[in-house]
Amino acid sequence: MHVTFASLLLTAGSVAGCYFAGASLWVALPLGLLLHVPLAAGVFHTAPSWVCPTIARGLSDGQKRVALTFDDGPTQEATPAVLDILAQRQVRATFFIMGKAVRRHPRIARAIAEAGHELGNHSYLHPRHVYLWSRSTLTRDLSAAQRVIEKATGVSPRLYRPPLGFRSFVMAGVMKGTGMRLVNFSARAYDTRPVDALTIVRRIKKRVGPGAIILLHDGADRDPAPDRRAMLESLPVIIDALRRDGYEFVAVSELIKRG
Ligand SMILES: [Zn+2]
């Protein structure tokens, strides 16, 4: 619904842009509608880079390597259990943590880092309309998250994942200015919606391939104490199944490293 509304806004913006750039309405209307398609894809689709440079999967050098990523934590309900499962199976993962959640659970955030996992910045407030934000608002949110993560863990993340994976031209400038890299994902299971463990496993297995960046959630952007039991049940099954298929798990920065 949100994306539909925002797409309409983008369409109207594209048409208005063409009109005010000097095109007549009869030219501006189809041109704007046409322009809106790549623009909307660049903002809302998880992979295209023409609005903002985006990494949605690792380099495909044929190696069966994937990265497990967890968004929206840390939470008491899921993160310690995720850490246990990863430790039992000796998997290194990447956690894109929210500033507001780190503020609630600094010790759990530290435990993630101490267990040797990689940390990424997933904004402070997790605004769903992040693609409409100005440069100063976006910078403020990103820096606030960066500070609270550094204070809790001693780590200064170099990777950023925007809320819902949405980007903007402004975000491209902020990434360039901070030297951070924007990382999205290529395999997700919509595990924040009511869904059972087997469906999560099936969706991930269907979308995974060499270089895949897998997205799961150990938190929820608007619920500080979410029910993540289905994801927790699916996680060991996903790891074991992918290993049986010959996949190796690495942190995102390793997956996207050149050479
Ligand atoms: Zn999120």
Tab-separated table of C-alpha atoms in Angstrom, residues 2-236:
chain	number	residue	atom	x	y	z
A	2	HIS	CA	2.775	2.339	1.051
A	3	VAL	CA	4.745	1.595	-2.108
A	4	THR	CA	1.642	2.053	-4.280
A	5	PHE	CA	1.054	5.481	-2.801
A	6	ALA	CA	4.699	6.453	-3.123
A	7	SER	CA	4.748	5.182	-6.726
A	8	LEU	CA	1.785	7.438	-7.499
A	9	LEU	CA	3.677	10.340	-5.971
A	10	LEU	CA	6.713	9.504	-8.105
A	11	THR	CA	4.544	9.305	-11.214
A	12	ALA	CA	2.981	12.678	-10.460
A	13	GLY	CA	6.464	14.065	-9.760
A	14	SER	CA	7.850	12.709	-13.038
A	15	VAL	CA	4.946	14.141	-15.050
A	16	ALA	CA	5.209	17.502	-13.274
A	17	GLY	CA	8.993	17.482	-13.777
A	18	CYS	CA	8.631	16.970	-17.531
A	19	TYR	CA	5.876	19.600	-17.728
A	20	PHE	CA	7.852	22.258	-15.876
A	21	ALA	CA	10.977	21.376	-17.838
A	22	GLY	CA	9.117	22.757	-20.835
A	23	ALA	CA	7.244	19.801	-22.326
A	24	SER	CA	3.588	20.278	-23.196
A	25	LEU	CA	1.125	18.289	-21.121
A	26	TRP	CA	0.581	15.802	-23.960
A	27	VAL	CA	4.304	15.084	-24.033
A	28	ALA	CA	4.836	15.363	-20.280
A	29	LEU	CA	2.127	12.836	-19.434
A	30	PRO	CA	3.458	9.804	-21.356
A	31	LEU	CA	7.086	10.826	-20.814
A	32	GLY	CA	6.531	11.158	-17.049
A	33	LEU	CA	4.734	7.810	-16.916
A	34	LEU	CA	7.605	6.231	-18.818
A	35	LEU	CA	10.274	7.863	-16.646
A	36	HIS	CA	8.548	6.840	-13.452
A	37	VAL	CA	9.116	3.121	-14.114
A	38	PRO	CA	12.947	3.061	-13.857
A	39	LEU	CA	12.767	5.680	-11.118
A	40	ALA	CA	10.373	3.591	-9.013
A	41	ALA	CA	12.481	0.484	-9.650
A	42	GLY	CA	15.619	2.344	-8.539
A	43	VAL	CA	13.940	3.438	-5.317
A	44	PHE	CA	11.835	0.408	-4.349
A	45	HIS	CA	13.254	-2.640	-6.086
A	46	THR	CA	16.090	-4.091	-4.032
A	47	ALA	CA	18.775	-4.374	-6.730
A	48	PRO	CA	19.048	-1.543	-9.320
A	49	SER	CA	21.849	0.960	-8.819
A	50	TRP	CA	20.826	3.890	-11.024
A	51	VAL	CA	19.256	5.891	-8.199
A	52	CYS	CA	21.858	4.907	-5.589
A	53	PRO	CA	24.795	2.451	-5.921
A	54	THR	CA	23.433	-0.742	-4.367
A	55	ILE	CA	24.944	-4.131	-3.602
A	56	ALA	CA	22.221	-6.776	-3.664
A	57	ARG	CA	24.433	-9.838	-4.082
A	58	GLY	CA	28.066	-10.862	-3.923
A	59	LEU	CA	30.438	-11.186	-6.830
A	60	SER	CA	29.413	-14.169	-8.909
A	61	ASP	CA	32.715	-15.919	-9.390
A	62	GLY	CA	30.927	-19.256	-9.422
A	63	GLN	CA	31.780	-20.055	-5.815
A	64	LYS	CA	28.914	-21.358	-3.723
A	65	ARG	CA	29.173	-18.699	-1.063
A	66	VAL	CA	26.276	-16.846	0.546
A	67	ALA	CA	25.840	-14.319	3.353
A	68	LEU	CA	23.212	-14.563	6.064
A	69	THR	CA	21.971	-11.168	7.214
A	70	PHE	CA	19.623	-10.257	10.051
A	71	ASP	CA	17.697	-6.977	10.191
A	72	ASP	CA	15.841	-4.912	12.788
A	73	GLY	CA	17.529	-6.262	15.940
A	74	PRO	CA	18.835	-6.613	18.468
A	75	THR	CA	15.947	-8.032	20.476
A	76	GLN	CA	15.757	-10.104	23.627
A	77	GLU	CA	13.241	-12.407	21.915
A	78	ALA	CA	15.405	-13.546	19.012
A	79	THR	CA	18.999	-12.292	18.887
A	80	PRO	CA	20.504	-14.457	21.682
A	81	ALA	CA	18.785	-17.522	20.177
A	82	VAL	CA	20.131	-16.632	16.705
A	83	LEU	CA	23.620	-16.280	18.184
A	84	ASP	CA	23.306	-19.752	19.765
A	85	ILE	CA	22.250	-21.360	16.478
A	86	LEU	CA	25.081	-19.621	14.576
A	87	ALA	CA	27.627	-20.637	17.230
A	88	GLN	CA	26.515	-24.286	17.190
A	89	ARG	CA	26.903	-24.376	13.429
A	90	GLN	CA	29.971	-22.124	13.274
A	91	VAL	CA	28.397	-19.653	10.887
A	92	ARG	CA	29.529	-16.031	10.668
A	93	ALA	CA	26.698	-13.660	9.788
A	94	THR	CA	26.036	-9.944	9.354
A	95	PHE	CA	23.577	-8.086	11.585
A	96	PHE	CA	22.073	-4.817	10.338
A	97	ILE	CA	21.052	-3.329	13.654
A	98	MET	CA	18.733	-0.391	14.353
A	99	GLY	CA	19.982	2.446	16.554
A	100	LYS	CA	16.787	2.522	18.617
A	101	ALA	CA	17.048	-1.232	19.296
A	102	VAL	CA	20.743	-0.975	20.213
A	103	ARG	CA	19.797	1.708	22.716
A	104	ARG	CA	17.346	-0.720	24.316
A	105	HIS	CA	19.742	-3.690	24.234
A	106	PRO	CA	23.368	-2.500	24.186
A	107	ARG	CA	24.582	-5.735	25.806
A	108	ILE	CA	23.003	-7.906	23.132
A	109	ALA	CA	24.540	-5.674	20.466
A	110	ARG	CA	27.923	-6.158	22.116
A	111	ALA	CA	27.352	-9.932	22.294
A	112	ILE	CA	26.852	-9.998	18.498
A	113	ALA	CA	30.210	-8.275	17.959
A	114	GLU	CA	31.968	-10.397	20.590
A	115	ALA	CA	30.750	-13.559	18.875
A	116	GLY	CA	32.715	-12.409	15.806
A	117	HIS	CA	29.795	-11.404	13.599
A	118	GLU	CA	29.764	-8.390	11.340
A	119	LEU	CA	27.698	-5.313	12.193
A	120	GLY	CA	25.930	-3.039	9.745
A	121	ASN	CA	23.968	0.175	10.252
A	122	HIS	CA	20.196	-0.175	9.656
A	123	SER	CA	19.319	3.453	10.576
A	124	TYR	CA	18.329	4.786	13.977
A	125	LEU	CA	14.569	5.241	13.653
A	126	HIS	CA	13.840	2.874	10.745
A	127	PRO	CA	11.719	5.401	8.840
A	128	ARG	CA	9.624	3.714	6.132
A	129	HIS	CA	9.669	6.889	4.024
A	130	VAL	CA	13.474	7.212	4.179
A	131	TYR	CA	13.622	7.802	0.395
A	132	LEU	CA	11.858	11.166	0.913
A	133	TRP	CA	14.333	12.410	3.508
A	134	SER	CA	16.620	15.372	3.009
A	135	ARG	CA	20.369	15.008	3.149
A	136	SER	CA	20.603	16.545	6.622
A	137	THR	CA	17.815	14.393	8.125
A	138	LEU	CA	19.263	11.240	6.614
A	139	THR	CA	22.775	12.111	7.800
A	140	ARG	CA	21.477	12.840	11.297
A	141	ASP	CA	19.682	9.483	11.539
A	142	LEU	CA	22.626	7.531	10.134
A	143	SER	CA	25.130	9.257	12.443
A	144	ALA	CA	22.903	8.723	15.492
A	145	ALA	CA	22.785	5.006	14.727
A	146	GLN	CA	26.525	4.945	14.099
A	147	ARG	CA	27.231	6.607	17.466
A	148	VAL	CA	25.006	4.308	19.523
A	149	ILE	CA	26.457	1.224	17.793
A	150	GLU	CA	30.033	2.431	18.389
A	151	LYS	CA	29.291	3.152	22.035
A	152	ALA	CA	27.714	-0.262	22.661
A	153	THR	CA	30.096	-2.419	20.625
A	154	GLY	CA	33.248	-0.456	19.826
A	155	VAL	CA	32.578	-1.176	16.149
A	156	SER	CA	32.023	1.480	13.511
A	157	PRO	CA	29.989	-0.192	10.717
A	158	ARG	CA	31.026	0.419	7.094
A	159	LEU	CA	27.869	-1.102	5.636
A	160	TYR	CA	24.440	0.527	5.540
A	161	ARG	CA	21.114	-1.076	4.783
A	162	PRO	CA	18.257	1.413	4.413
A	163	PRO	CA	14.863	0.640	5.955
A	164	LEU	CA	12.927	-1.693	3.611
A	165	GLY	CA	15.857	-1.432	1.196
A	166	PHE	CA	14.468	1.828	-0.274
A	167	ARG	CA	16.957	4.330	-1.767
A	168	SER	CA	17.066	7.859	-3.148
A	169	PHE	CA	19.443	10.195	-4.986
A	170	VAL	CA	20.024	11.943	-1.654
A	171	MET	CA	21.072	8.627	-0.117
A	172	ALA	CA	23.605	8.121	-2.912
A	173	GLY	CA	25.213	11.432	-1.880
A	174	VAL	CA	25.251	10.481	1.794
A	175	MET	CA	26.857	7.113	1.034
A	176	LYS	CA	29.530	8.837	-1.032
A	177	GLY	CA	30.143	11.391	1.708
A	178	THR	CA	30.487	8.796	4.480
A	179	GLY	CA	32.338	6.207	2.395
A	180	MET	CA	29.817	3.580	3.510
A	181	ARG	CA	28.509	0.912	1.141
A	182	LEU	CA	24.814	0.279	0.702
A	183	VAL	CA	23.934	-3.397	0.980
A	184	ASN	CA	20.514	-4.827	0.146
A	185	PHE	CA	19.659	-8.499	-0.375
A	186	SER	CA	18.732	-11.021	-3.057
A	187	ALA	CA	16.874	-13.738	-1.112
A	188	ARG	CA	14.150	-12.945	1.366
A	189	ALA	CA	11.238	-14.818	2.892
A	190	TYR	CA	9.021	-11.975	4.153
A	191	ASP	CA	9.551	-13.521	7.570
A	192	THR	CA	8.138	-10.530	9.476
A	193	ARG	CA	4.667	-11.407	8.181
A	194	PRO	CA	2.675	-14.277	9.737
A	195	VAL	CA	4.375	-17.226	8.106
A	196	ASP	CA	5.432	-20.714	9.189
A	197	ALA	CA	8.994	-22.019	9.340
A	198	LEU	CA	8.646	-24.336	6.342
A	199	THR	CA	7.481	-21.477	4.133
A	200	ILE	CA	10.501	-19.414	5.190
A	201	VAL	CA	12.829	-22.322	4.329
A	202	ARG	CA	11.104	-22.904	0.985
A	203	ARG	CA	11.241	-19.223	-0.036
A	204	ILE	CA	14.929	-18.858	0.825
A	205	LYS	CA	15.919	-22.089	-0.932
A	206	LYS	CA	14.009	-20.988	-4.026
A	207	ARG	CA	15.787	-17.639	-4.254
A	208	VAL	CA	19.289	-18.594	-3.158
A	209	GLY	CA	22.241	-19.009	-5.536
A	210	PRO	CA	26.019	-18.355	-5.534
A	211	GLY	CA	26.656	-14.882	-4.098
A	212	ALA	CA	23.190	-14.568	-2.540
A	213	ILE	CA	22.627	-12.173	0.323
A	214	ILE	CA	19.914	-13.728	2.467
A	215	LEU	CA	17.617	-11.518	4.548
A	216	LEU	CA	16.001	-12.694	7.777
A	217	HIS	CA	14.784	-10.640	10.747
A	218	ASP	CA	15.783	-10.965	14.415
A	219	GLY	CA	13.610	-7.936	15.194
A	220	ALA	CA	10.720	-5.872	13.868
A	221	ASP	CA	10.870	-2.177	13.107
A	222	ARG	CA	7.762	-1.229	15.112
A	223	ASP	CA	7.539	-3.988	17.707
A	224	PRO	CA	10.233	-4.026	20.408
A	225	ALA	CA	9.272	-7.577	21.478
A	226	PRO	CA	8.347	-9.428	18.264
A	227	ASP	CA	7.432	-13.087	17.881
A	228	ARG	CA	10.252	-14.514	15.770
A	229	ARG	CA	9.664	-18.207	16.523
A	230	ALA	CA	9.032	-19.214	12.918
A	231	MET	CA	12.301	-17.611	11.796
A	232	LEU	CA	14.171	-19.249	14.693
A	233	GLU	CA	12.737	-22.618	13.741
A	234	SER	CA	13.673	-22.111	10.091
A	235	LEU	CA	17.246	-20.903	10.650
A	236	PRO	CA	18.980	-24.230	11.478
